[in-house]
Amino acid sequence: MTERTHVHAFGDDALGDLDATGVAAAIASGDISAREAAQAAIARAELVNPALNALALRDFDRALEAADTPAAGAFSGVPTFIKDNTDLYGLPTGHGSQAVQPTAKRKTEPFAEQYLSTGMTMLGKTTLPEFGFNATTEYQSLPPTRNPWNTGFSSGASSGGSAAFVAAGVVPIAHANDGGGSIRIPAAACGLVGLKLTRGREVQSLQGKQMPVDIISNGAVTRTVRDTAAFVAALEKFRPAPKLKPVGEVAGPSSRRLKIGLITDSIAGDPTDADTAATVLHTAELLTSLGHDVVDFAVPTDHTFVRDFVHYWALMAFSTQYFGKVVTGDPFDRSKTDALTKGLARNFIRKPWLTPLSIRGLKRSEIRYREAFENLDVVLSPVLGHTTPELGFLSPAAGFDVMFPRLVNYVSFTPLNNAAGGPAISLPLGRTTNGLPIGVHFSAAHGDERTLLELAFELEAAQPFARIQDQHATGPA
């Protein structure tokens, strides 16, 4: 039996225990310099990456040079990482796949420009599973990215490297994106705040522009609600959303009491496990004690949604498998994709005629989602169908026929927000019996990130989030 422990990099350096807002304030006041913050983050990355394997690409020399003259913004000089499915000028984009032969990009893609307009110092790129298709950052034949709370477990995905580094204290904020839960899932696995924005809130991704239903949302994972709120406000300063009411500066909870719909089980199949269900029910009790009205609620869709989303997932894999050079812009060897990509692509080839039906179904989900919020302010549910699994459970090395049914049940709650375009946030409000974080999921009406952030501030104050640096090492895994 292999001993697995928690891993973190918090210490007595320029970053200390500060969140991104705190680091930005320390830099602005002159208590530390942006270079000192970058140097501390680099040292922390080098310290814990051998255990976590969250670093896809180092850009440390350029980062230190940039830190000497940090860009203006809400997070001026705060060190960060970008996920390795996002193009940055002069750097390759690997997409987590051995099938891609990455070359230096000639442009920074639009959302990356919006992200870096906050003034952050970019240190490099973080890991993701192949093309972001999985909900764990594991590979066919390479070492996985590990969860810092217990390195025998998954860090979630697809933004698993970013979540591992933020949870471990390497940086206080890192880029994440979400096509079916990939901000919220790793946030739940690693004990972080993960907000998926309303479709159209941020600059549209390059991939999303080409999709019949844009399910891609870009954002960040953080350790505090105030960092997520400040990040959203900073994005709006770069480019206000043209068709949405501004979120504005959210600095704390609201006095408004909400009507909240409670969901405990998904439509995918297996019932929610005991630890996750208990956390959601405890959160419902906490909300009631705070004066909110919590009522039972049914998922605003049915089993056809699972069919439609799985087929759309397969369509994306098919497009990547057979048109990889076009999708990535790099030389591509489809023989080197993993079992999940190949299996999804095969599933699409078997039923291509389902495509128009699934697209119509996903578009119809937006209508049903909007109707759900005619009489509710927020929906409360699990983030995931069960607690964070051990490494190997969702690995493509297990084979498609073994891991894919597991994957569908695991990610059963988050994809609806991607298809419908509504906002949702994961908050770390529970712990498993073996000490791993459990995330709780809150959804709101289109454009109503403010309500989610105000509620998140209230819950963070009522039940402060667990900190990895306060925990004892875990036992054997």
PDB file of N, CA, C and O in Angstrom, residues 383-448:
ATOM      1  N   VAL A 383     -22.278  19.181  -7.056  1.00  0.00           N
ATOM      2  CA  VAL A 383     -21.487  19.442  -8.260  1.00  0.00           C
ATOM      3  C   VAL A 383     -21.343  18.142  -9.046  1.00  0.00           C
ATOM      4  O   VAL A 383     -21.432  18.126 -10.275  1.00  0.00           O
ATOM      5  N   LEU A 384     -21.153  17.053  -8.326  1.00  0.00           N
ATOM      6  CA  LEU A 384     -20.806  15.764  -8.935  1.00  0.00           C
ATOM      7  C   LEU A 384     -21.656  14.646  -8.353  1.00  0.00           C
ATOM      8  O   LEU A 384     -22.192  14.762  -7.246  1.00  0.00           O
ATOM      9  N   GLY A 385     -21.733  13.550  -9.093  1.00  0.00           N
ATOM     10  CA  GLY A 385     -22.550  12.426  -8.677  1.00  0.00           C
ATOM     11  C   GLY A 385     -22.011  11.681  -7.479  1.00  0.00           C
ATOM     12  O   GLY A 385     -22.770  10.992  -6.781  1.00  0.00           O
ATOM     13  N   HIS A 386     -20.725  11.813  -7.229  1.00  0.00           N
ATOM     14  CA  HIS A 386     -20.122  11.183  -6.051  1.00  0.00           C
ATOM     15  C   HIS A 386     -18.828  11.895  -5.719  1.00  0.00           C
ATOM     16  O   HIS A 386     -18.358  12.759  -6.460  1.00  0.00           O
ATOM     17  N   THR A 387     -18.242  11.526  -4.603  1.00  0.00           N
ATOM     18  CA  THR A 387     -17.032  12.196  -4.143  1.00  0.00           C
ATOM     19  C   THR A 387     -15.848  11.904  -5.069  1.00  0.00           C
ATOM     20  O   THR A 387     -15.885  11.003  -5.905  1.00  0.00           O
ATOM     21  N   THR A 388     -14.804  12.703  -4.913  1.00  0.00           N
ATOM     22  CA  THR A 388     -13.628  12.626  -5.771  1.00  0.00           C
ATOM     23  C   THR A 388     -13.042  11.216  -5.783  1.00  0.00           C
ATOM     24  O   THR A 388     -12.731  10.658  -4.723  1.00  0.00           O
ATOM     25  N   PRO A 389     -12.867  10.618  -6.962  1.00  0.00           N
ATOM     26  CA  PRO A 389     -12.391   9.224  -7.017  1.00  0.00           C
ATOM     27  C   PRO A 389     -10.874   9.107  -6.912  1.00  0.00           C
ATOM     28  O   PRO A 389     -10.133  10.073  -7.150  1.00  0.00           O
ATOM     29  N   GLU A 390     -10.456   7.923  -6.562  1.00  0.00           N
ATOM     30  CA  GLU A 390      -9.028   7.624  -6.606  1.00  0.00           C
ATOM     31  C   GLU A 390      -8.539   7.653  -8.058  1.00  0.00           C
ATOM     32  O   GLU A 390      -9.304   7.402  -9.000  1.00  0.00           O
ATOM     33  N   LEU A 391      -7.267   7.948  -8.217  1.00  0.00           N
ATOM     34  CA  LEU A 391      -6.667   7.904  -9.548  1.00  0.00           C
ATOM     35  C   LEU A 391      -6.810   6.497 -10.130  1.00  0.00           C
ATOM     36  O   LEU A 391      -6.657   5.495  -9.424  1.00  0.00           O
ATOM     37  N   GLY A 392      -7.139   6.439 -11.401  1.00  0.00           N
ATOM     38  CA  GLY A 392      -7.354   5.168 -12.089  1.00  0.00           C
ATOM     39  C   GLY A 392      -8.812   4.895 -12.374  1.00  0.00           C
ATOM     40  O   GLY A 392      -9.136   4.248 -13.374  1.00  0.00           O
ATOM     41  N   PHE A 393      -9.709   5.398 -11.534  1.00  0.00           N
ATOM     42  CA  PHE A 393     -11.137   5.112 -11.685  1.00  0.00           C
ATOM     43  C   PHE A 393     -11.684   5.662 -13.004  1.00  0.00           C
ATOM     44  O   PHE A 393     -12.483   5.003 -13.677  1.00  0.00           O
ATOM     45  N   LEU A 394     -11.240   6.864 -13.386  1.00  0.00           N
ATOM     46  CA  LEU A 394     -11.695   7.488 -14.625  1.00  0.00           C
ATOM     47  C   LEU A 394     -10.584   7.584 -15.672  1.00  0.00           C
ATOM     48  O   LEU A 394     -10.747   8.275 -16.676  1.00  0.00           O
ATOM     49  N   SER A 395      -9.508   6.890 -15.463  1.00  0.00           N
ATOM     50  CA  SER A 395      -8.369   6.979 -16.385  1.00  0.00           C
ATOM     51  C   SER A 395      -8.699   6.361 -17.743  1.00  0.00           C
ATOM     52  O   SER A 395      -9.327   5.294 -17.808  1.00  0.00           O
ATOM     53  N   PRO A 396      -8.260   7.006 -18.837  1.00  0.00           N
ATOM     54  CA  PRO A 396      -8.443   6.370 -20.145  1.00  0.00           C
ATOM     55  C   PRO A 396      -7.716   5.042 -20.263  1.00  0.00           C
ATOM     56  O   PRO A 396      -8.076   4.211 -21.097  1.00  0.00           O
ATOM     57  N   ALA A 397      -6.718   4.821 -19.412  1.00  0.00           N
ATOM     58  CA  ALA A 397      -5.999   3.541 -19.430  1.00  0.00           C
ATOM     59  C   ALA A 397      -6.900   2.383 -19.013  1.00  0.00           C
ATOM     60  O   ALA A 397      -6.606   1.223 -19.313  1.00  0.00           O
ATOM     61  N   ALA A 398      -8.024   2.681 -18.339  1.00  0.00           N
ATOM     62  CA  ALA A 398      -8.957   1.621 -17.945  1.00  0.00           C
ATOM     63  C   ALA A 398      -9.758   1.100 -19.120  1.00  0.00           C
ATOM     64  O   ALA A 398     -10.388   0.038 -19.016  1.00  0.00           O
ATOM     65  N   GLY A 399      -9.729   1.822 -20.241  1.00  0.00           N
ATOM     66  CA  GLY A 399     -10.503   1.419 -21.418  1.00  0.00           C
ATOM     67  C   GLY A 399     -11.829   2.159 -21.477  1.00  0.00           C
ATOM     68  O   GLY A 399     -12.464   2.411 -20.451  1.00  0.00           O
ATOM     69  N   PHE A 400     -12.243   2.500 -22.685  1.00  0.00           N
ATOM     70  CA  PHE A 400     -13.434   3.322 -22.877  1.00  0.00           C
ATOM     71  C   PHE A 400     -14.689   2.676 -22.293  1.00  0.00           C
ATOM     72  O   PHE A 400     -15.478   3.329 -21.614  1.00  0.00           O
ATOM     73  N   ASP A 401     -14.893   1.391 -22.532  1.00  0.00           N
ATOM     74  CA  ASP A 401     -16.123   0.721 -22.091  1.00  0.00           C
ATOM     75  C   ASP A 401     -16.232   0.666 -20.573  1.00  0.00           C
ATOM     76  O   ASP A 401     -17.341   0.584 -20.029  1.00  0.00           O
ATOM     77  N   VAL A 402     -15.092   0.708 -19.876  1.00  0.00           N
ATOM     78  CA  VAL A 402     -15.097   0.698 -18.413  1.00  0.00           C
ATOM     79  C   VAL A 402     -15.283   2.105 -17.859  1.00  0.00           C
ATOM     80  O   VAL A 402     -16.130   2.354 -16.993  1.00  0.00           O
ATOM     81  N   MET A 403     -14.485   3.062 -18.367  1.00  0.00           N
ATOM     82  CA  MET A 403     -14.464   4.372 -17.729  1.00  0.00           C
ATOM     83  C   MET A 403     -15.586   5.299 -18.175  1.00  0.00           C
ATOM     84  O   MET A 403     -16.020   6.147 -17.406  1.00  0.00           O
ATOM     85  N   PHE A 404     -16.125   5.138 -19.389  1.00  0.00           N
ATOM     86  CA  PHE A 404     -17.078   6.142 -19.856  1.00  0.00           C
ATOM     87  C   PHE A 404     -18.407   6.101 -19.097  1.00  0.00           C
ATOM     88  O   PHE A 404     -18.933   7.165 -18.728  1.00  0.00           O
ATOM     89  N   PRO A 405     -18.996   4.929 -18.824  1.00  0.00           N
ATOM     90  CA  PRO A 405     -20.215   4.940 -17.998  1.00  0.00           C
ATOM     91  C   PRO A 405     -19.967   5.567 -16.616  1.00  0.00           C
ATOM     92  O   PRO A 405     -20.840   6.268 -16.083  1.00  0.00           O
ATOM     93  N   ARG A 406     -18.800   5.329 -16.063  1.00  0.00           N
ATOM     94  CA  ARG A 406     -18.455   5.954 -14.785  1.00  0.00           C
ATOM     95  C   ARG A 406     -18.409   7.474 -14.924  1.00  0.00           C
ATOM     96  O   ARG A 406     -18.885   8.212 -14.056  1.00  0.00           O
ATOM     97  N   LEU A 407     -17.828   7.928 -16.019  1.00  0.00           N
ATOM     98  CA  LEU A 407     -17.680   9.356 -16.261  1.00  0.00           C
ATOM     99  C   LEU A 407     -19.030  10.048 -16.388  1.00  0.00           C
ATOM    100  O   LEU A 407     -19.250  11.132 -15.821  1.00  0.00           O
ATOM    101  N   VAL A 408     -19.957   9.428 -17.108  1.00  0.00           N
ATOM    102  CA  VAL A 408     -21.284  10.019 -17.300  1.00  0.00           C
ATOM    103  C   VAL A 408     -22.001  10.185 -15.962  1.00  0.00           C
ATOM    104  O   VAL A 408     -22.629  11.226 -15.698  1.00  0.00           O
ATOM    105  N   ASN A 409     -21.920   9.196 -15.096  1.00  0.00           N
ATOM    106  CA  ASN A 409     -22.561   9.314 -13.790  1.00  0.00           C
ATOM    107  C   ASN A 409     -21.861  10.331 -12.899  1.00  0.00           C
ATOM    108  O   ASN A 409     -22.518  11.035 -12.111  1.00  0.00           O
ATOM    109  N   TYR A 410     -20.552  10.441 -13.024  1.00  0.00           N
ATOM    110  CA  TYR A 410     -19.780  11.371 -12.189  1.00  0.00           C
ATOM    111  C   TYR A 410     -20.124  12.822 -12.517  1.00  0.00           C
ATOM    112  O   TYR A 410     -20.308  13.655 -11.635  1.00  0.00           O
ATOM    113  N   VAL A 411     -20.240  13.158 -13.801  1.00  0.00           N
ATOM    114  CA  VAL A 411     -20.427  14.552 -14.224  1.00  0.00           C
ATOM    115  C   VAL A 411     -21.893  14.869 -14.529  1.00  0.00           C
ATOM    116  O   VAL A 411     -22.197  15.710 -15.363  1.00  0.00           O
ATOM    117  N   SER A 412     -22.785  14.257 -13.818  1.00  0.00           N
ATOM    118  CA  SER A 412     -24.199  14.301 -14.192  1.00  0.00           C
ATOM    119  C   SER A 412     -24.902  15.617 -13.899  1.00  0.00           C
ATOM    120  O   SER A 412     -25.988  15.863 -14.424  1.00  0.00           O
ATOM    121  N   PHE A 413     -24.332  16.501 -13.086  1.00  0.00           N
ATOM    122  CA  PHE A 413     -25.029  17.723 -12.709  1.00  0.00           C
ATOM    123  C   PHE A 413     -24.576  18.963 -13.488  1.00  0.00           C
ATOM    124  O   PHE A 413     -25.373  19.875 -13.704  1.00  0.00           O
ATOM    125  N   THR A 414     -23.335  19.039 -13.876  1.00  0.00           N
ATOM    126  CA  THR A 414     -22.790  20.301 -14.396  1.00  0.00           C
ATOM    127  C   THR A 414     -23.112  20.616 -15.859  1.00  0.00           C
ATOM    128  O   THR A 414     -23.187  21.796 -16.217  1.00  0.00           O
ATOM    129  N   PRO A 415     -23.271  19.637 -16.773  1.00  0.00           N
ATOM    130  CA  PRO A 415     -23.382  19.991 -18.194  1.00  0.00           C
ATOM    131  C   PRO A 415     -24.602  20.828 -18.565  1.00  0.00           C
ATOM    132  O   PRO A 415     -24.568  21.553 -19.565  1.00  0.00           O
ATOM    133  N   LEU A 416     -25.697  20.757 -17.790  1.00  0.00           N
ATOM    134  CA  LEU A 416     -26.890  21.508 -18.156  1.00  0.00           C
ATOM    135  C   LEU A 416     -26.596  22.998 -18.274  1.00  0.00           C
ATOM    136  O   LEU A 416     -27.096  23.685 -19.177  1.00  0.00           O
ATOM    137  N   ASN A 417     -25.778  23.534 -17.363  1.00  0.00           N
ATOM    138  CA  ASN A 417     -25.457  24.962 -17.415  1.00  0.00           C
ATOM    139  C   ASN A 417     -24.675  25.322 -18.667  1.00  0.00           C
ATOM    140  O   ASN A 417     -24.801  26.436 -19.188  1.00  0.00           O
ATOM    141  N   ASN A 418     -23.866  24.392 -19.166  1.00  0.00           N
ATOM    142  CA  ASN A 418     -23.113  24.661 -20.392  1.00  0.00           C
ATOM    143  C   ASN A 418     -24.029  24.711 -21.601  1.00  0.00           C
ATOM    144  O   ASN A 418     -23.909  25.587 -22.455  1.00  0.00           O
ATOM    145  N   ALA A 419     -24.956  23.757 -21.674  1.00  0.00           N
ATOM    146  CA  ALA A 419     -25.877  23.723 -22.804  1.00  0.00           C
ATOM    147  C   ALA A 419     -26.860  24.886 -22.750  1.00  0.00           C
ATOM    148  O   ALA A 419     -27.120  25.547 -23.760  1.00  0.00           O
ATOM    149  N   ALA A 420     -27.386  25.161 -21.556  1.00  0.00           N
ATOM    150  CA  ALA A 420     -28.378  26.218 -21.408  1.00  0.00           C
ATOM    151  C   ALA A 420     -27.759  27.604 -21.353  1.00  0.00           C
ATOM    152  O   ALA A 420     -28.432  28.599 -21.610  1.00  0.00           O
ATOM    153  N   GLY A 421     -26.481  27.676 -20.987  1.00  0.00           N
ATOM    154  CA  GLY A 421     -25.794  28.956 -20.950  1.00  0.00           C
ATOM    155  C   GLY A 421     -25.927  29.714 -19.649  1.00  0.00           C
ATOM    156  O   GLY A 421     -25.475  30.862 -19.540  1.00  0.00           O
ATOM    157  N   GLY A 422     -26.520  29.112 -18.629  1.00  0.00           N
ATOM    158  CA  GLY A 422     -26.717  29.802 -17.358  1.00  0.00           C
ATOM    159  C   GLY A 422     -25.492  29.744 -16.466  1.00  0.00           C
ATOM    160  O   GLY A 422     -24.650  28.860 -16.600  1.00  0.00           O
ATOM    161  N   PRO A 423     -25.384  30.686 -15.511  1.00  0.00           N
ATOM    162  CA  PRO A 423     -24.221  30.715 -14.620  1.00  0.00           C
ATOM    163  C   PRO A 423     -24.352  29.710 -13.481  1.00  0.00           C
ATOM    164  O   PRO A 423     -25.462  29.350 -13.077  1.00  0.00           O
ATOM    165  N   ALA A 424     -23.215  29.285 -12.954  1.00  0.00           N
ATOM    166  CA  ALA A 424     -23.208  28.351 -11.823  1.00  0.00           C
ATOM    167  C   ALA A 424     -21.886  28.473 -11.091  1.00  0.00           C
ATOM    168  O   ALA A 424     -20.860  28.816 -11.693  1.00  0.00           O
ATOM    169  N   ILE A 425     -21.920  28.178  -9.803  1.00  0.00           N
ATOM    170  CA  ILE A 425     -20.713  28.275  -8.992  1.00  0.00           C
ATOM    171  C   ILE A 425     -20.587  27.046  -8.104  1.00  0.00           C
ATOM    172  O   ILE A 425     -21.584  26.513  -7.602  1.00  0.00           O
ATOM    173  N   SER A 426     -19.347  26.576  -7.927  1.00  0.00           N
ATOM    174  CA  SER A 426     -19.037  25.508  -6.983  1.00  0.00           C
ATOM    175  C   SER A 426     -18.362  26.124  -5.766  1.00  0.00           C
ATOM    176  O   SER A 426     -17.420  26.914  -5.901  1.00  0.00           O
ATOM    177  N   LEU A 427     -18.860  25.766  -4.585  1.00  0.00           N
ATOM    178  CA  LEU A 427     -18.284  26.251  -3.331  1.00  0.00           C
ATOM    179  C   LEU A 427     -17.867  25.071  -2.468  1.00  0.00           C
ATOM    180  O   LEU A 427     -18.606  24.086  -2.360  1.00  0.00           O
ATOM    181  N   PRO A 428     -16.711  25.142  -1.795  1.00  0.00           N
ATOM    182  CA  PRO A 428     -16.208  24.019  -0.990  1.00  0.00           C
ATOM    183  C   PRO A 428     -16.834  24.002   0.396  1.00  0.00           C
ATOM    184  O   PRO A 428     -16.278  24.495   1.369  1.00  0.00           O
ATOM    185  N   LEU A 429     -17.993  23.381   0.514  1.00  0.00           N
ATOM    186  CA  LEU A 429     -18.780  23.445   1.741  1.00  0.00           C
ATOM    187  C   LEU A 429     -18.855  22.121   2.485  1.00  0.00           C
ATOM    188  O   LEU A 429     -19.599  22.003   3.465  1.00  0.00           O
ATOM    189  N   GLY A 430     -18.104  21.120   2.049  1.00  0.00           N
ATOM    190  CA  GLY A 430     -18.143  19.839   2.735  1.00  0.00           C
ATOM    191  C   GLY A 430     -16.817  19.123   2.675  1.00  0.00           C
ATOM    192  O   GLY A 430     -15.892  19.531   1.963  1.00  0.00           O
ATOM    193  N   ARG A 431     -16.748  18.029   3.434  1.00  0.00           N
ATOM    194  CA  ARG A 431     -15.557  17.166   3.443  1.00  0.00           C
ATOM    195  C   ARG A 431     -16.020  15.713   3.432  1.00  0.00           C
ATOM    196  O   ARG A 431     -17.048  15.358   4.025  1.00  0.00           O
ATOM    197  N   THR A 432     -15.255  14.872   2.776  1.00  0.00           N
ATOM    198  CA  THR A 432     -15.530  13.444   2.810  1.00  0.00           C
ATOM    199  C   THR A 432     -15.062  12.863   4.135  1.00  0.00           C
ATOM    200  O   THR A 432     -14.361  13.523   4.916  1.00  0.00           O
ATOM    201  N   THR A 433     -15.431  11.609   4.385  1.00  0.00           N
ATOM    202  CA  THR A 433     -14.991  10.962   5.617  1.00  0.00           C
ATOM    203  C   THR A 433     -13.484  10.801   5.673  1.00  0.00           C
ATOM    204  O   THR A 433     -12.911  10.655   6.753  1.00  0.00           O
ATOM    205  N   ASN A 434     -12.805  10.851   4.503  1.00  0.00           N
ATOM    206  CA  ASN A 434     -11.346  10.770   4.506  1.00  0.00           C
ATOM    207  C   ASN A 434     -10.681  12.126   4.255  1.00  0.00           C
ATOM    208  O   ASN A 434      -9.502  12.198   3.927  1.00  0.00           O
ATOM    209  N   GLY A 435     -11.452  13.223   4.416  1.00  0.00           N
ATOM    210  CA  GLY A 435     -10.844  14.548   4.435  1.00  0.00           C
ATOM    211  C   GLY A 435     -10.758  15.286   3.128  1.00  0.00           C
ATOM    212  O   GLY A 435     -10.210  16.392   3.084  1.00  0.00           O
ATOM    213  N   LEU A 436     -11.275  14.738   2.041  1.00  0.00           N
ATOM    214  CA  LEU A 436     -11.241  15.436   0.756  1.00  0.00           C
ATOM    215  C   LEU A 436     -12.370  16.460   0.670  1.00  0.00           C
ATOM    216  O   LEU A 436     -13.432  16.272   1.262  1.00  0.00           O
ATOM    217  N   PRO A 437     -12.168  17.549  -0.075  1.00  0.00           N
ATOM    218  CA  PRO A 437     -13.235  18.543  -0.216  1.00  0.00           C
ATOM    219  C   PRO A 437     -14.435  17.995  -0.986  1.00  0.00           C
ATOM    220  O   PRO A 437     -14.305  17.111  -1.835  1.00  0.00           O
ATOM    221  N   ILE A 438     -15.601  18.550  -0.697  1.00  0.00           N
ATOM    222  CA  ILE A 438     -16.823  18.300  -1.464  1.00  0.00           C
ATOM    223  C   ILE A 438     -17.380  19.660  -1.883  1.00  0.00           C
ATOM    224  O   ILE A 438     -17.578  20.546  -1.044  1.00  0.00           O
ATOM    225  N   GLY A 439     -17.632  19.818  -3.158  1.00  0.00           N
ATOM    226  CA  GLY A 439     -18.201  21.051  -3.660  1.00  0.00           C
ATOM    227  C   GLY A 439     -19.716  20.996  -3.711  1.00  0.00           C
ATOM    228  O   GLY A 439     -20.307  19.932  -3.907  1.00  0.00           O
ATOM    229  N   VAL A 440     -20.340  22.154  -3.513  1.00  0.00           N
ATOM    230  CA  VAL A 440     -21.788  22.295  -3.642  1.00  0.00           C
ATOM    231  C   VAL A 440     -22.063  23.272  -4.780  1.00  0.00           C
ATOM    232  O   VAL A 440     -21.369  24.279  -4.931  1.00  0.00           O
ATOM    233  N   HIS A 441     -23.076  22.973  -5.572  1.00  0.00           N
ATOM    234  CA  HIS A 441     -23.344  23.669  -6.833  1.00  0.00           C
ATOM    235  C   HIS A 441     -24.557  24.586  -6.699  1.00  0.00           C
ATOM    236  O   HIS A 441     -25.595  24.172  -6.184  1.00  0.00           O
ATOM    237  N   PHE A 442     -24.405  25.825  -7.166  1.00  0.00           N
ATOM    238  CA  PHE A 442     -25.501  26.783  -7.176  1.00  0.00           C
ATOM    239  C   PHE A 442     -25.654  27.336  -8.586  1.00  0.00           C
ATOM    240  O   PHE A 442     -24.672  27.779  -9.193  1.00  0.00           O
ATOM    241  N   SER A 443     -26.873  27.314  -9.114  1.00  0.00           N
ATOM    242  CA  SER A 443     -27.183  27.855 -10.434  1.00  0.00           C
ATOM    243  C   SER A 443     -28.150  29.015 -10.284  1.00  0.00           C
ATOM    244  O   SER A 443     -28.938  29.060  -9.344  1.00  0.00           O
ATOM    245  N   ALA A 444     -28.090  29.935 -11.255  1.00  0.00           N
ATOM    246  CA  ALA A 444     -28.999  31.079 -11.235  1.00  0.00           C
ATOM    247  C   ALA A 444     -29.461  31.391 -12.649  1.00  0.00           C
ATOM    248  O   ALA A 444     -28.978  30.801 -13.626  1.00  0.00           O
ATOM    249  N   ALA A 445     -30.368  32.342 -12.762  1.00  0.00           N
ATOM    250  CA  ALA A 445     -30.887  32.747 -14.066  1.00  0.00           C
ATOM    251  C   ALA A 445     -29.784  33.391 -14.906  1.00  0.00           C
ATOM    252  O   ALA A 445     -28.783  33.891 -14.377  1.00  0.00           O
ATOM    253  N   HIS A 446     -29.969  33.391 -16.200  1.00  0.00           N
ATOM    254  CA  HIS A 446     -28.999  33.996 -17.106  1.00  0.00           C
ATOM    255  C   HIS A 446     -28.689  35.430 -16.682  1.00  0.00           C
ATOM    256  O   HIS A 446     -29.606  36.228 -16.433  1.00  0.00           O
ATOM    257  N   GLY A 447     -27.404  35.724 -16.591  1.00  0.00           N
ATOM    258  CA  GLY A 447     -26.972  37.074 -16.260  1.00  0.00           C
ATOM    259  C   GLY A 447     -26.972  37.404 -14.785  1.00  0.00           C
ATOM    260  O   GLY A 447     -26.616  38.529 -14.407  1.00  0.00           O
ATOM    261  N   ASP A 448     -27.315  36.441 -13.916  1.00  0.00           N
ATOM    262  CA  ASP A 448     -27.465  36.754 -12.491  1.00  0.00           C
ATOM    263  C   ASP A 448     -26.288  36.238 -11.662  1.00  0.00           C
ATOM    264  O   ASP A 448     -26.475  35.656 -10.590  1.00  0.00           O
TER     265      ASP A 448
END
